Amino acid sequence: MLDVLDKAAISAAVERTGADTIVHLAAILSAVGEKNPALAWNVNINGMLNVLDVARDAKLRQVFVPSSIAAFGPGTPLERTPTDTVLRPTTMYGVTKVAGELVCNYYVQKFGLDVRGLRYPGIISAETPPGGGTTDFAVAIFYEAVRTGRYTCFVREDTRLPMMYMPDCIKATLDLMSAPREQLVHHSDFNVGAMSFSAGELAAEIKKHVPKLEVVYAPDFRQAIADSWPRSVDDSAARAEWGWAPEHDLASMAADMIERLRVRHAAGTL
Ligand code: VAH
């Protein structure tokens, strides 16, 4: 474990482990970032610069730095948002993601560092609890459906966002990192999609497994963030340049999530 703002600690970890690749996932997400924008800027930008500089100076093979659909904002087409389009985010997290994409692409061009990145949609996992993001509702609803059968959702029922099941997120990340470099036109700013659904459609799918689930919709400050993001993305560049193809849809994700969370609940680890 280390502090991503401690460059010497990152360098020492690379030396100690002999790592040749860094997958840099440490970041302050959108909702927490709006409560502390200075912290979000410091961690997301300076932490990333530390990782890039250590990778450059240690001549590492590759670096992965994720971006996010949070890089988009007003003025961007909301349906089938293109990979190459207007990027005017309204959250500090989104600003750090746009800046991150530009800096990572700069390190590719200026230093020849093999940096790659994906604009992750909302990621849903049965292992990782919600972590301060605006898409947390799509994770928390599963956990509460299994724990209590009741969930108060912090966005409107009709709020639709691009989402992805964690196994597909890992697959996309590994597929991108193993693609031949000469095939890539983009580097750190690929759209990657799997599915899009509204909070209401998600609740209806979960009710097929938890019929008694009660969902109340009580939008809070995160509604405005969600409203600034795409409803769906165009990931044709990812499909063309490194063969992206998702394996999970809403039905298969919901069935697997409920099954896994029920096992954890029975074991007392939920
Ligand atoms: C967030 N889960 O909600 C993150 C993600 C697509 C959004 O970057 O902030």
GROMACS .gro file of C-alpha atoms and ligand atoms in nm:
model
  279
    1MET     CA    1   0.000   0.000   0.000
    2LEU     CA    2   0.131   0.352  -0.073
    3ASP     CA    3   0.024   0.716  -0.109
    4VAL     CA    4  -0.005   0.794  -0.482
    5LEU     CA    5   0.117   1.149  -0.399
    6ASP     CA    6   0.446   0.999  -0.273
    7LYS     CA    7   0.652   0.962  -0.592
    8ALA     CA    8   0.948   0.808  -0.411
    9ALA     CA    9   0.721   0.535  -0.271
   10ILE     CA   10   0.595   0.452  -0.621
   11SER     CA   11   0.951   0.438  -0.751
   12ALA     CA   12   1.059   0.215  -0.461
   13ALA     CA   13   0.763  -0.020  -0.522
   14VAL     CA   14   0.858  -0.055  -0.890
   15GLU     CA   15   1.218  -0.129  -0.793
   16ARG     CA   16   1.120  -0.374  -0.516
   17THR     CA   17   0.874  -0.570  -0.731
   18GLY     CA   18   1.050  -0.546  -1.067
   19ALA     CA   19   0.712  -0.444  -1.215
   20ASP     CA   20   0.716  -0.353  -1.584
   21THR     CA   21   0.357  -0.221  -1.599
   22ILE     CA   22   0.147   0.011  -1.381
   23VAL     CA   23  -0.234   0.000  -1.386
   24HIS     CA   24  -0.314   0.331  -1.217
   25LEU     CA   25  -0.669   0.322  -1.077
   26ALA     CA   26  -0.629   0.549  -0.772
   27ALA     CA   27  -0.861   0.849  -0.805
   28ILE     CA   28  -1.119   1.064  -0.627
   29LEU     CA   29  -1.449   0.998  -0.809
   30SER     CA   30  -1.717   1.243  -0.925
   31ALA     CA   31  -1.944   1.280  -0.621
   32VAL     CA   32  -1.668   1.298  -0.359
   33GLY     CA   33  -1.472   1.525  -0.594
   34GLU     CA   34  -1.753   1.780  -0.595
   35LYS     CA   35  -1.733   1.797  -0.214
   36ASN     CA   36  -1.354   1.846  -0.224
   37PRO     CA   37  -1.243   1.965  -0.571
   38ALA     CA   38  -0.893   2.061  -0.455
   39LEU     CA   39  -0.835   1.708  -0.327
   40ALA     CA   40  -0.972   1.560  -0.651
   41TRP     CA   41  -0.735   1.778  -0.857
   42ASN     CA   42  -0.435   1.697  -0.637
   43VAL     CA   43  -0.485   1.321  -0.624
   44ASN     CA   44  -0.609   1.272  -0.981
   45ILE     CA   45  -0.352   1.497  -1.152
   46ASN     CA   46  -0.042   1.487  -0.931
   47GLY     CA   47  -0.089   1.118  -0.851
   48MET     CA   48  -0.110   1.045  -1.224
   49LEU     CA   49   0.197   1.260  -1.301
   50ASN     CA   50   0.392   1.070  -1.035
   51VAL     CA   51   0.301   0.739  -1.198
   52LEU     CA   52   0.383   0.864  -1.549
   53ASP     CA   53   0.720   1.008  -1.444
   54VAL     CA   54   0.822   0.693  -1.256
   55ALA     CA   55   0.718   0.481  -1.557
   56ARG     CA   56   0.910   0.707  -1.796
   57ASP     CA   57   1.225   0.724  -1.585
   58ALA     CA   58   1.222   0.350  -1.506
   59LYS     CA   59   1.149   0.277  -1.875
   60LEU     CA   60   0.846   0.064  -1.790
   61ARG     CA   61   0.676  -0.130  -2.067
   62GLN     CA   62   0.323   0.007  -2.023
   63VAL     CA   63   0.096   0.227  -1.812
   64PHE     CA   64  -0.285   0.215  -1.793
   65VAL     CA   65  -0.466   0.530  -1.679
   66PRO     CA   66  -0.849   0.517  -1.702
   67SER     CA   67  -1.059   0.806  -1.817
   68SER     CA   68  -1.437   0.810  -1.779
   69ILE     CA   69  -1.766   0.906  -1.942
   70ALA     CA   70  -1.735   1.190  -1.689
   71ALA     CA   71  -1.500   1.353  -1.945
   72PHE     CA   72  -1.811   1.453  -2.141
   73GLY     CA   73  -2.047   1.737  -2.057
   74PRO     CA   74  -2.290   1.990  -2.206
   75GLY     CA   75  -2.238   2.040  -2.579
   76THR     CA   76  -2.151   1.671  -2.626
   77PRO     CA   77  -2.404   1.452  -2.814
   78LEU     CA   78  -2.584   1.251  -2.541
   79GLU     CA   79  -2.673   0.946  -2.754
   80ARG     CA   80  -2.395   0.732  -2.905
   81THR     CA   81  -2.139   0.989  -2.792
   82PRO     CA   82  -1.837   0.971  -3.028
   83THR     CA   83  -1.482   0.905  -2.907
   84ASP     CA   84  -1.364   1.228  -3.079
   85THR     CA   85  -1.600   1.508  -2.969
   86VAL     CA   86  -1.644   1.813  -2.745
   87LEU     CA   87  -1.512   1.757  -2.391
   88ARG     CA   88  -1.652   2.020  -2.149
   89PRO     CA   89  -1.716   1.836  -1.819
   90THR     CA   90  -1.894   2.012  -1.533
   91THR     CA   91  -1.731   1.819  -1.248
   92MET     CA   92  -1.375   1.853  -1.116
   93TYR     CA   93  -1.344   1.475  -1.160
   94GLY     CA   94  -1.436   1.514  -1.527
   95VAL     CA   95  -1.189   1.803  -1.566
   96THR     CA   96  -0.912   1.581  -1.423
   97LYS     CA   97  -1.011   1.305  -1.667
   98VAL     CA   98  -0.990   1.536  -1.972
   99ALA     CA   99  -0.659   1.676  -1.847
  100GLY     CA  100  -0.544   1.320  -1.777
  101GLU     CA  101  -0.622   1.207  -2.131
  102LEU     CA  102  -0.430   1.503  -2.276
  103VAL     CA  103  -0.128   1.452  -2.047
  104CYS     CA  104  -0.118   1.075  -2.112
  105ASN     CA  105  -0.132   1.130  -2.489
  106TYR     CA  106   0.147   1.390  -2.444
  107TYR     CA  107   0.367   1.130  -2.269
  108VAL     CA  108   0.305   0.894  -2.561
  109GLN     CA  109   0.409   1.153  -2.818
  110LYS     CA  110   0.685   1.333  -2.621
  111PHE     CA  111   0.850   1.042  -2.437
  112GLY     CA  112   0.735   0.737  -2.632
  113LEU     CA  113   0.578   0.592  -2.315
  114ASP     CA  114   0.314   0.328  -2.397
  115VAL     CA  115   0.023   0.481  -2.201
  116ARG     CA  116  -0.327   0.354  -2.270
  117GLY     CA  117  -0.668   0.437  -2.124
  118LEU     CA  118  -1.040   0.371  -2.148
  119ARG     CA  119  -1.331   0.603  -2.072
  120TYR     CA  120  -1.493   0.362  -1.826
  121PRO     CA  121  -1.872   0.381  -1.796
  122GLY     CA  122  -2.030   0.306  -1.459
  123ILE     CA  123  -1.868  -0.018  -1.340
  124ILE     CA  124  -2.070  -0.270  -1.139
  125SER     CA  125  -1.897  -0.529  -0.920
  126ALA     CA  126  -2.002  -0.790  -0.665
  127GLU     CA  127  -1.662  -0.756  -0.494
  128THR     CA  128  -1.612  -0.378  -0.466
  129PRO     CA  129  -1.865  -0.166  -0.270
  130PRO     CA  130  -1.969   0.178  -0.409
  131GLY     CA  131  -1.680   0.429  -0.392
  132GLY     CA  132  -1.804   0.787  -0.409
  133GLY     CA  133  -1.919   0.794  -0.771
  134THR     CA  134  -2.239   0.913  -0.934
  135THR     CA  135  -2.302   0.568  -1.078
  136ASP     CA  136  -2.291   0.415  -0.729
  137PHE     CA  137  -2.671   0.371  -0.736
  138ALA     CA  138  -2.627   0.089  -0.989
  139VAL     CA  139  -2.407  -0.098  -0.740
  140ALA     CA  140  -2.577  -0.008  -0.411
  141ILE     CA  141  -2.921  -0.121  -0.534
  142PHE     CA  142  -2.789  -0.477  -0.571
  143TYR     CA  143  -2.634  -0.478  -0.224
  144GLU     CA  144  -2.951  -0.340  -0.060
  145ALA     CA  145  -3.178  -0.573  -0.260
  146VAL     CA  146  -2.997  -0.868  -0.101
  147ARG     CA  147  -2.941  -0.711   0.243
  148THR     CA  148  -3.275  -0.536   0.317
  149GLY     CA  149  -3.503  -0.553   0.010
  150ARG     CA  150  -3.531  -0.173   0.012
  151TYR     CA  151  -3.328   0.096  -0.170
  152THR     CA  152  -3.358   0.476  -0.191
  153CYS     CA  153  -3.214   0.575  -0.530
  154PHE     CA  154  -3.040   0.916  -0.554
  155VAL     CA  155  -3.126   0.970  -0.922
  156ARG     CA  156  -3.461   0.980  -1.105
  157GLU     CA  157  -3.615   0.652  -1.227
  158ASP     CA  158  -3.565   0.757  -1.592
  159THR     CA  159  -3.193   0.839  -1.551
  160ARG     CA  160  -3.012   0.637  -1.818
  161LEU     CA  161  -2.633   0.594  -1.821
  162PRO     CA  162  -2.373   0.370  -1.991
  163MET     CA  163  -2.278   0.083  -1.760
  164MET     CA  164  -2.051  -0.222  -1.763
  165TYR     CA  165  -2.017  -0.536  -1.552
  166MET     CA  166  -1.677  -0.572  -1.385
  167PRO     CA  167  -1.574  -0.889  -1.578
  168ASP     CA  168  -1.618  -0.689  -1.901
  169CYS     CA  169  -1.424  -0.396  -1.751
  170ILE     CA  170  -1.131  -0.626  -1.675
  171LYS     CA  171  -1.158  -0.788  -2.020
  172ALA     CA  172  -1.159  -0.448  -2.195
  173THR     CA  173  -0.858  -0.331  -1.994
  174LEU     CA  174  -0.655  -0.647  -2.064
  175ASP     CA  175  -0.761  -0.658  -2.430
  176LEU     CA  176  -0.649  -0.297  -2.480
  177MET     CA  177  -0.318  -0.353  -2.298
  178SER     CA  178  -0.236  -0.660  -2.510
  179ALA     CA  179  -0.324  -0.501  -2.845
  180PRO     CA  180  -0.028  -0.443  -3.081
  181ARG     CA  181   0.079  -0.081  -3.034
  182GLU     CA  182   0.105  -0.018  -3.409
  183GLN     CA  183  -0.270  -0.091  -3.442
  184LEU     CA  184  -0.367   0.197  -3.212
  185VAL     CA  185  -0.473   0.536  -3.343
  186HIS     CA  186  -0.606   0.645  -3.003
  187HIS     CA  187  -0.412   0.581  -2.681
  188SER     CA  188  -0.566   0.713  -2.357
  189ASP     CA  189  -0.911   0.822  -2.468
  190PHE     CA  190  -1.108   0.523  -2.600
  191ASN     CA  191  -1.483   0.509  -2.547
  192VAL     CA  192  -1.579   0.160  -2.437
  193GLY     CA  193  -1.940   0.045  -2.402
  194ALA     CA  194  -2.138  -0.262  -2.299
  195MET     CA  195  -2.493  -0.155  -2.213
  196SER     CA  196  -2.707   0.143  -2.114
  197PHE     CA  197  -3.006   0.129  -1.881
  198SER     CA  198  -3.215   0.354  -1.662
  199ALA     CA  199  -3.240   0.320  -1.284
  200GLY     CA  200  -3.597   0.196  -1.333
  201GLU     CA  201  -3.497  -0.067  -1.588
  202LEU     CA  202  -3.226  -0.188  -1.349
  203ALA     CA  203  -3.475  -0.212  -1.060
  204ALA     CA  204  -3.719  -0.409  -1.280
  205GLU     CA  205  -3.443  -0.656  -1.377
  206ILE     CA  206  -3.341  -0.707  -1.013
  207LYS     CA  207  -3.708  -0.762  -0.915
  208LYS     CA  208  -3.704  -1.073  -1.136
  209HIS     CA  209  -3.471  -1.218  -0.869
  210VAL     CA  210  -3.594  -1.023  -0.562
  211PRO     CA  211  -3.970  -0.978  -0.623
  212LYS     CA  212  -4.025  -0.789  -0.296
  213LEU     CA  213  -3.764  -0.522  -0.372
  214GLU     CA  214  -3.899  -0.172  -0.292
  215VAL     CA  215  -3.723   0.123  -0.462
  216VAL     CA  216  -3.788   0.489  -0.376
  217TYR     CA  217  -3.640   0.762  -0.603
  218ALA     CA  218  -3.506   1.069  -0.414
  219PRO     CA  219  -3.267   1.263  -0.645
  220ASP     CA  220  -2.987   1.457  -0.478
  221PHE     CA  221  -2.691   1.667  -0.607
  222ARG     CA  222  -2.570   1.371  -0.811
  223GLN     CA  223  -2.871   1.404  -1.047
  224ALA     CA  224  -2.718   1.711  -1.213
  225ILE     CA  225  -2.390   1.521  -1.263
  226ALA     CA  226  -2.571   1.222  -1.417
  227ASP     CA  227  -2.773   1.454  -1.644
  228SER     CA  228  -2.447   1.597  -1.787
  229TRP     CA  229  -2.319   1.255  -1.897
  230PRO     CA  230  -2.403   1.051  -2.211
  231ARG     CA  231  -2.695   0.809  -2.228
  232SER     CA  232  -2.490   0.581  -2.455
  233VAL     CA  233  -2.147   0.582  -2.620
  234ASP     CA  234  -2.014   0.500  -2.967
  235ASP     CA  235  -1.717   0.267  -2.911
  236SER     CA  236  -1.651   0.190  -3.278
  237ALA     CA  237  -1.288   0.307  -3.243
  238ALA     CA  238  -1.226   0.046  -2.969
  239ARG     CA  239  -1.393  -0.224  -3.180
  240ALA     CA  240  -1.191  -0.128  -3.489
  241GLU     CA  241  -0.849  -0.073  -3.328
  242TRP     CA  242  -0.834  -0.362  -3.078
  243GLY     CA  243  -1.146  -0.576  -3.132
  244TRP     CA  244  -1.353  -0.476  -2.830
  245ALA     CA  245  -1.667  -0.688  -2.773
  246PRO     CA  246  -1.856  -0.700  -2.440
  247GLU     CA  247  -1.986  -1.031  -2.304
  248HIS     CA  248  -2.242  -0.918  -2.043
  249ASP     CA  249  -2.583  -0.752  -2.080
  250LEU     CA  250  -2.824  -0.633  -1.808
  251ALA     CA  251  -2.992  -0.973  -1.764
  252SER     CA  252  -2.670  -1.176  -1.735
  253MET     CA  253  -2.511  -0.918  -1.504
  254ALA     CA  254  -2.814  -0.901  -1.272
  255ALA     CA  255  -2.839  -1.279  -1.242
  256ASP     CA  256  -2.465  -1.314  -1.164
  257MET     CA  257  -2.460  -1.019  -0.922
  258ILE     CA  258  -2.756  -1.145  -0.718
  259GLU     CA  259  -2.614  -1.497  -0.703
  260ARG     CA  260  -2.272  -1.375  -0.587
  261LEU     CA  261  -2.412  -1.126  -0.333
  262ARG     CA  262  -2.644  -1.391  -0.185
  263VAL     CA  263  -2.345  -1.618  -0.131
  264ARG     CA  264  -2.159  -1.333   0.044
  265HIS     CA  265  -2.468  -1.245   0.249
  266ALA     CA  266  -2.507  -1.605   0.364
  267ALA     CA  267  -2.138  -1.608   0.460
  268GLY     CA  268  -2.180  -1.283   0.656
  269THR     CA  269  -1.934  -1.093   0.434
  270LEU     CA  270  -2.177  -0.852   0.267
  271VAH     C1  271  -1.827   0.792  -1.100
  271VAH     N1  272  -1.808   0.551  -1.126
  271VAH     O1  273  -1.947   0.772  -1.089
  271VAH     C2  274  -1.743   0.677  -1.156
  271VAH     C3  275  -1.731   0.687  -1.305
  271VAH     C4  276  -1.878   0.684  -1.501
  271VAH     C5  277  -1.855   0.745  -1.373
  271VAH     O2  278  -1.619   0.756  -1.343
  271VAH     O3  279  -1.774   0.896  -1.068
   0.00000   0.00000   0.00000
